[in-house]
CSV table of C-alpha atoms in Angstrom, one decimal:
chain,number,residue,atom,x,y,z
A,1,MET,CA,192.1,-43.0,-55.9
A,2,ASN,CA,192.7,-39.2,-57.1
A,3,MET,CA,194.6,-37.6,-54.7
A,4,ALA,CA,194.4,-34.1,-56.1
A,5,LEU,CA,191.1,-33.5,-54.1
A,6,GLU,CA,190.8,-30.0,-53.9
A,7,VAL,CA,189.2,-28.3,-50.9
A,8,LYS,CA,189.7,-25.0,-49.7
A,9,SER,CA,189.5,-23.1,-46.4
A,10,MET,CA,187.3,-20.5,-45.2
A,11,ALA,CA,190.1,-18.6,-44.9
A,12,GLU,CA,191.2,-18.6,-48.1
A,13,PHE,CA,187.6,-17.9,-49.2
A,14,PHE,CA,187.7,-14.8,-46.7
A,15,ALA,CA,191.2,-13.7,-48.0
A,16,GLU,CA,189.6,-13.5,-51.6
A,17,GLY,CA,186.2,-11.9,-50.4
A,18,LYS,CA,184.3,-14.7,-51.3
A,19,GLN,CA,181.8,-16.9,-49.2
A,20,PRO,CA,181.3,-20.5,-50.4
A,21,GLU,CA,177.9,-22.0,-50.9
A,22,ILE,CA,178.3,-24.5,-47.7
A,23,LEU,CA,180.8,-25.2,-45.0
A,24,PHE,CA,181.6,-28.7,-44.7
A,25,TRP,CA,182.4,-29.7,-41.0
A,26,VAL,CA,184.4,-32.7,-41.3
A,27,GLY,CA,184.5,-33.7,-37.6
A,28,SER,CA,186.6,-35.3,-35.5
A,29,ALA,CA,185.8,-39.0,-36.9
A,30,GLY,CA,186.3,-37.7,-40.5
A,31,SER,CA,189.3,-35.6,-40.0
A,32,TYR,CA,191.5,-38.2,-38.2
A,33,ASP,CA,189.6,-42.0,-38.3
A,34,ASP,CA,191.1,-43.5,-41.3
A,35,ARG,CA,188.0,-45.2,-42.0
A,36,ALA,CA,186.0,-42.3,-41.7
A,37,LYS,CA,188.1,-40.1,-43.8
A,38,LYS,CA,186.9,-42.3,-46.7
A,39,ILE,CA,183.5,-41.1,-46.0
A,40,SER,CA,184.9,-37.4,-46.1
A,41,LYS,CA,186.6,-38.3,-49.7
A,42,ALA,CA,183.6,-39.7,-51.1
A,43,PHE,CA,181.5,-36.5,-49.7
A,44,VAL,CA,184.0,-34.3,-51.3
A,45,LYS,CA,184.0,-36.1,-54.7
A,46,ILE,CA,179.8,-35.5,-54.8
A,47,LEU,CA,180.4,-31.8,-53.8
A,48,HIS,CA,182.8,-31.4,-57.1
A,49,LYS,CA,180.5,-33.7,-59.4
A,50,ALA,CA,177.8,-31.1,-58.2
A,51,ASN,CA,179.9,-28.1,-58.8
A,52,VAL,CA,179.1,-27.3,-55.1
A,53,ASP,CA,181.2,-24.4,-54.0
A,54,PHE,CA,182.4,-25.5,-50.4
A,55,ALA,CA,184.8,-24.8,-47.8
A,56,VAL,CA,186.5,-26.4,-44.3
A,57,LEU,CA,187.6,-24.8,-41.3
A,58,GLY,CA,191.1,-27.2,-41.8
A,59,THR,CA,193.0,-26.5,-38.4
A,60,GLU,CA,190.2,-23.9,-37.0
A,61,GLU,CA,187.6,-26.6,-36.7
A,62,SER,CA,187.5,-28.0,-32.8
A,63,ASN,CA,185.7,-31.0,-31.6
A,64,THR,CA,181.8,-29.7,-31.5
A,65,GLY,CA,182.0,-30.6,-27.8
A,66,ASP,CA,179.3,-33.3,-28.1
A,67,VAL,CA,180.8,-36.2,-26.7
A,68,ALA,CA,182.1,-34.1,-23.5
A,69,LYS,CA,178.1,-32.9,-23.2
A,70,ARG,CA,176.9,-36.3,-23.3
A,71,ALA,CA,179.4,-37.9,-20.9
A,72,GLY,CA,178.2,-35.2,-18.6
A,73,ASN,CA,180.9,-32.3,-18.7
A,74,GLU,CA,178.9,-29.2,-19.3
A,75,PHE,CA,182.0,-26.6,-19.0
A,76,LEU,CA,184.1,-28.3,-21.7
A,77,PHE,CA,181.1,-28.4,-23.9
A,78,GLN,CA,180.4,-24.9,-23.8
A,79,MET,CA,184.0,-24.1,-23.8
A,80,GLN,CA,184.6,-25.8,-27.2
A,81,ALA,CA,181.3,-24.5,-28.6
A,82,VAL,CA,182.0,-20.9,-27.9
A,83,MET,CA,185.4,-21.3,-29.3
A,84,ASN,CA,183.8,-23.0,-32.6
A,85,ILE,CA,181.3,-20.2,-32.7
A,86,GLU,CA,183.4,-17.5,-32.5
A,87,VAL,CA,185.3,-18.9,-35.7
A,88,LEU,CA,182.1,-19.8,-37.5
A,89,ASN,CA,180.2,-16.5,-36.8
A,90,GLY,CA,183.7,-14.5,-37.4
A,91,TYR,CA,183.4,-16.0,-41.3
A,92,GLU,CA,179.7,-15.3,-41.4
A,93,VAL,CA,179.0,-18.9,-42.1
A,94,LYS,CA,175.4,-19.6,-43.1
A,95,LYS,CA,175.2,-23.1,-44.2
A,96,ILE,CA,176.9,-26.3,-42.7
A,97,VAL,CA,177.1,-29.6,-43.7
A,98,THR,CA,178.3,-32.5,-42.3
A,99,CYS,CA,178.6,-36.3,-42.4
A,100,ASP,CA,178.2,-37.0,-38.8
A,101,PRO,CA,174.8,-36.7,-37.2
A,102,HIS,CA,176.1,-36.1,-33.6
A,103,SER,CA,178.2,-32.8,-35.2
A,104,TYR,CA,174.7,-32.3,-36.8
A,105,ASN,CA,172.3,-32.4,-33.7
A,106,CYS,CA,174.8,-30.4,-31.4
A,107,ILE,CA,175.2,-27.7,-34.3
A,108,LYS,CA,171.8,-27.4,-35.2
A,109,ASN,CA,169.9,-27.6,-31.9
A,110,GLU,CA,172.5,-27.2,-29.0
A,111,TYR,CA,174.9,-24.3,-30.5
A,112,PRO,CA,172.0,-21.3,-31.2
A,113,GLN,CA,171.6,-21.1,-27.3
A,114,LEU,CA,175.3,-20.3,-27.3
A,115,GLY,CA,174.8,-17.8,-30.1
A,116,GLY,CA,175.6,-19.8,-32.9
A,117,THR,CA,172.5,-19.9,-35.6
A,118,TYR,CA,173.0,-21.8,-38.6
A,119,GLU,CA,171.3,-23.6,-41.5
A,120,VAL,CA,172.3,-26.8,-40.9
A,121,TYR,CA,172.3,-30.3,-42.8
A,122,HIS,CA,173.0,-33.9,-42.7
A,123,HIS,CA,175.1,-35.0,-45.7
A,124,THR,CA,172.3,-37.3,-47.1
A,125,GLN,CA,170.0,-34.2,-46.9
A,126,PHE,CA,172.2,-31.9,-49.0
A,127,ILE,CA,172.9,-35.0,-51.3
A,128,SER,CA,169.0,-35.6,-51.6
A,129,GLN,CA,168.7,-31.6,-52.1
A,130,LEU,CA,171.5,-31.8,-55.2
A,131,ILE,CA,169.5,-34.7,-56.8
A,132,SER,CA,165.9,-33.3,-56.5
A,133,SER,CA,167.4,-29.4,-57.7
A,134,GLY,CA,169.0,-31.5,-61.0
A,135,ARG,CA,172.6,-30.6,-59.9
A,136,LEU,CA,173.6,-34.0,-59.6
A,137,LYS,CA,172.3,-37.1,-61.6
A,138,VAL,CA,173.1,-40.8,-60.1
A,139,GLU,CA,173.8,-42.9,-62.8
A,140,GLY,CA,175.6,-46.6,-62.9
A,141,ASP,CA,174.4,-50.1,-61.8
A,142,THR,CA,177.1,-51.1,-59.2
A,143,TYR,CA,174.5,-51.8,-56.9
A,144,LYS,CA,171.8,-52.9,-59.0
A,145,GLY,CA,169.8,-56.3,-57.6
A,146,LYS,CA,172.3,-55.9,-54.2
A,147,ARG,CA,170.6,-56.2,-51.0
A,148,ILE,CA,171.3,-53.3,-48.9
A,149,THR,CA,169.8,-52.8,-45.2
A,150,PHE,CA,170.0,-49.6,-43.6
A,151,HIS,CA,170.7,-48.6,-40.1
A,152,ASP,CA,169.6,-45.3,-38.9
A,153,PRO,CA,171.7,-43.2,-36.7
A,154,CYS,CA,170.1,-42.2,-33.3
A,155,TYR,CA,170.8,-38.6,-34.0
A,156,LEU,CA,169.8,-38.5,-37.5
A,157,GLY,CA,166.5,-40.7,-36.6
A,158,ARG,CA,164.9,-40.0,-33.8
A,159,ALA,CA,166.8,-37.0,-32.5
A,160,ASN,CA,166.0,-35.3,-35.3
A,161,SER,CA,163.1,-37.1,-37.3
A,162,GLU,CA,164.8,-37.6,-40.8
A,163,TYR,CA,164.4,-40.9,-42.0
A,164,ASP,CA,163.8,-40.3,-45.7
A,165,ALA,CA,166.9,-38.5,-47.2
A,166,PRO,CA,169.0,-41.8,-46.3
A,167,ARG,CA,167.2,-44.1,-48.3
A,168,THR,CA,165.8,-41.7,-51.0
A,169,LEU,CA,169.7,-42.0,-51.8
A,170,LEU,CA,170.0,-45.6,-51.5
A,171,GLN,CA,167.1,-46.3,-53.9
A,172,GLN,CA,169.0,-44.2,-56.4
A,173,THR,CA,171.8,-46.7,-56.5
A,174,LYS,CA,169.1,-49.0,-57.8
A,175,ALA,CA,169.6,-51.4,-54.7
A,176,ASN,CA,166.9,-53.8,-53.2
A,177,LEU,CA,166.5,-51.8,-49.9
A,178,VAL,CA,165.6,-54.7,-47.4
A,179,GLU,CA,164.7,-52.8,-43.7
A,180,MET,CA,165.6,-54.4,-40.1
A,181,LYS,CA,162.8,-55.3,-38.0
A,182,ARG,CA,163.5,-52.2,-35.8
A,183,HIS,CA,163.7,-49.3,-38.2
A,184,LYS,CA,163.3,-45.6,-38.3
A,185,SER,CA,161.6,-44.6,-35.2
A,186,THR,CA,162.1,-48.2,-33.5
A,187,ALA,CA,165.7,-48.5,-34.7
A,188,LEU,CA,168.3,-49.9,-32.2
A,189,CYS,CA,171.3,-47.6,-31.2
A,190,CYS,CA,174.4,-49.3,-32.7
A,191,GLY,CA,176.1,-48.5,-29.1
A,192,ALA,CA,178.3,-45.8,-29.7
A,193,GLY,CA,176.3,-42.8,-29.0
A,194,GLY,CA,176.4,-40.7,-25.5
A,195,ALA,CA,180.5,-41.2,-25.6
A,196,GLN,CA,180.1,-44.9,-25.3
A,197,MET,CA,182.0,-45.5,-28.0
A,198,PHE,CA,185.2,-44.3,-26.0
A,199,LYS,CA,184.6,-46.8,-23.2
A,200,GLU,CA,184.4,-50.5,-22.2
A,201,PRO,CA,181.0,-52.1,-22.5
A,202,GLU,CA,179.5,-52.9,-19.2
A,203,LYS,CA,178.8,-56.7,-17.8
A,204,GLY,CA,175.9,-58.4,-19.9
A,205,ASP,CA,176.0,-61.4,-22.1
A,206,LYS,CA,176.1,-59.4,-25.6
A,207,ASP,CA,177.6,-56.2,-26.9
A,208,ILE,CA,174.8,-54.1,-28.5
A,209,ASN,CA,176.7,-53.5,-31.5
A,210,VAL,CA,176.6,-57.2,-31.9
A,211,LEU,CA,172.9,-57.5,-31.2
A,212,ARG,CA,172.2,-54.5,-33.6
A,213,THR,CA,174.4,-56.6,-36.4
A,214,GLU,CA,172.2,-59.4,-35.8
A,215,ASP,CA,169.0,-57.3,-36.4
A,216,ALA,CA,171.0,-56.1,-40.0
A,217,LEU,CA,172.0,-60.0,-40.7
A,218,GLU,CA,168.2,-61.3,-40.4
A,219,THR,CA,168.0,-59.1,-43.5
A,220,ASN,CA,170.5,-61.0,-45.5
A,221,PRO,CA,172.1,-58.1,-46.6
A,222,ASN,CA,175.0,-57.7,-49.3
A,223,ILE,CA,175.9,-54.2,-47.6
A,224,ILE,CA,174.6,-52.8,-44.5
A,225,ALA,CA,174.6,-49.0,-45.1
A,226,THR,CA,175.3,-46.1,-42.3
A,227,GLY,CA,175.0,-42.3,-42.0
A,228,CYS,CA,177.7,-42.2,-39.4
A,229,PRO,CA,181.3,-42.5,-38.8
A,230,TYR,CA,180.8,-44.1,-35.3
A,231,CYS,CA,177.8,-46.1,-36.6
A,232,ASN,CA,180.0,-47.4,-39.4
A,233,THR,CA,183.1,-48.6,-36.9
A,234,MET,CA,180.1,-50.5,-34.7
A,235,MET,CA,178.4,-52.1,-37.5
A,236,THR,CA,181.7,-53.2,-39.0
A,237,ASP,CA,183.0,-54.5,-35.7
A,238,GLY,CA,179.9,-56.4,-35.7
A,239,VAL,CA,180.2,-57.8,-38.7
A,240,LYS,CA,183.6,-59.0,-38.1
A,241,SER,CA,182.4,-60.5,-34.5
A,242,LYS,CA,180.6,-62.8,-36.8
A,243,GLU,CA,183.0,-63.4,-39.2
A,244,LYS,CA,181.0,-62.2,-42.0
A,245,GLU,CA,183.4,-59.3,-43.3
A,246,ASN,CA,184.1,-61.4,-46.4
A,247,GLN,CA,180.6,-61.2,-47.3
A,248,ILE,CA,179.2,-58.3,-45.9
A,249,GLU,CA,180.4,-54.8,-46.6
A,250,VAL,CA,179.4,-51.5,-44.1
A,251,LEU,CA,179.5,-48.3,-46.2
A,252,ASP,CA,178.3,-45.1,-45.8
A,253,VAL,CA,175.2,-43.6,-47.9
A,254,ALA,CA,177.9,-41.1,-49.3
A,255,GLU,CA,180.1,-43.8,-50.5
A,256,LEU,CA,177.4,-45.5,-51.9
A,257,ILE,CA,176.3,-42.7,-54.1
A,258,ALA,CA,180.3,-41.7,-54.8
A,259,GLN,CA,180.8,-45.6,-56.1
A,260,SER,CA,177.5,-45.7,-58.2
A,261,MET,CA,178.7,-42.7,-59.9
A,262,ASN,CA,182.4,-44.2,-60.3
A,263,LEU,CA,183.9,-41.3,-58.6
């Protein structure tokens, strides 16, 4: 792992009187969760490879407030949102990219009514743009012939109707994309959204992430691809509950692209 991944802050750009092409919104999982940090690193490597001028907020980035809102604490959500919007507007941020569909949905659809209007992209959308504009070329046979199934994140798919970008990227890896019975608009939630990630499951005969993992296992995959750090956790736990962690990897789309390119 190349530890010298250079990432500049908005404050550094601002001090130089410059504006980056995009702000990478890292999100809470991507900043603090050890597994999700690997997704952040993979995305940063892709940005470097495509020569994208980008910055992060660093210590000035705070939780979007999404979890508070979903759990019913509108007051806390607005406090978080307004604080973030003040920082973003102070830096005159125009374009934001994030690996977290929860942050994506929240900043794109819920920040505007509080005074924060930006162009917001999920990382799969942005990487797709880099490829279609010729700034990034995916070459390599790392995953050629592997069976990959993609789990649609709720806040990317149903909430924002983006089904194509992640699949377009997975096809770039030369893998065989095998769809679950429930996919795209009929995909089943992994069980993490709406603040459910942070509470114990309620009474029932099966955890929802295990049910979703069973959907994935029916496709006989080598890899379960995700586009959300929370989905990644839930599907990884599901694979472990089925004692399949030695046979099946759970990887973010950005990791699959980065590894295809040997980054």
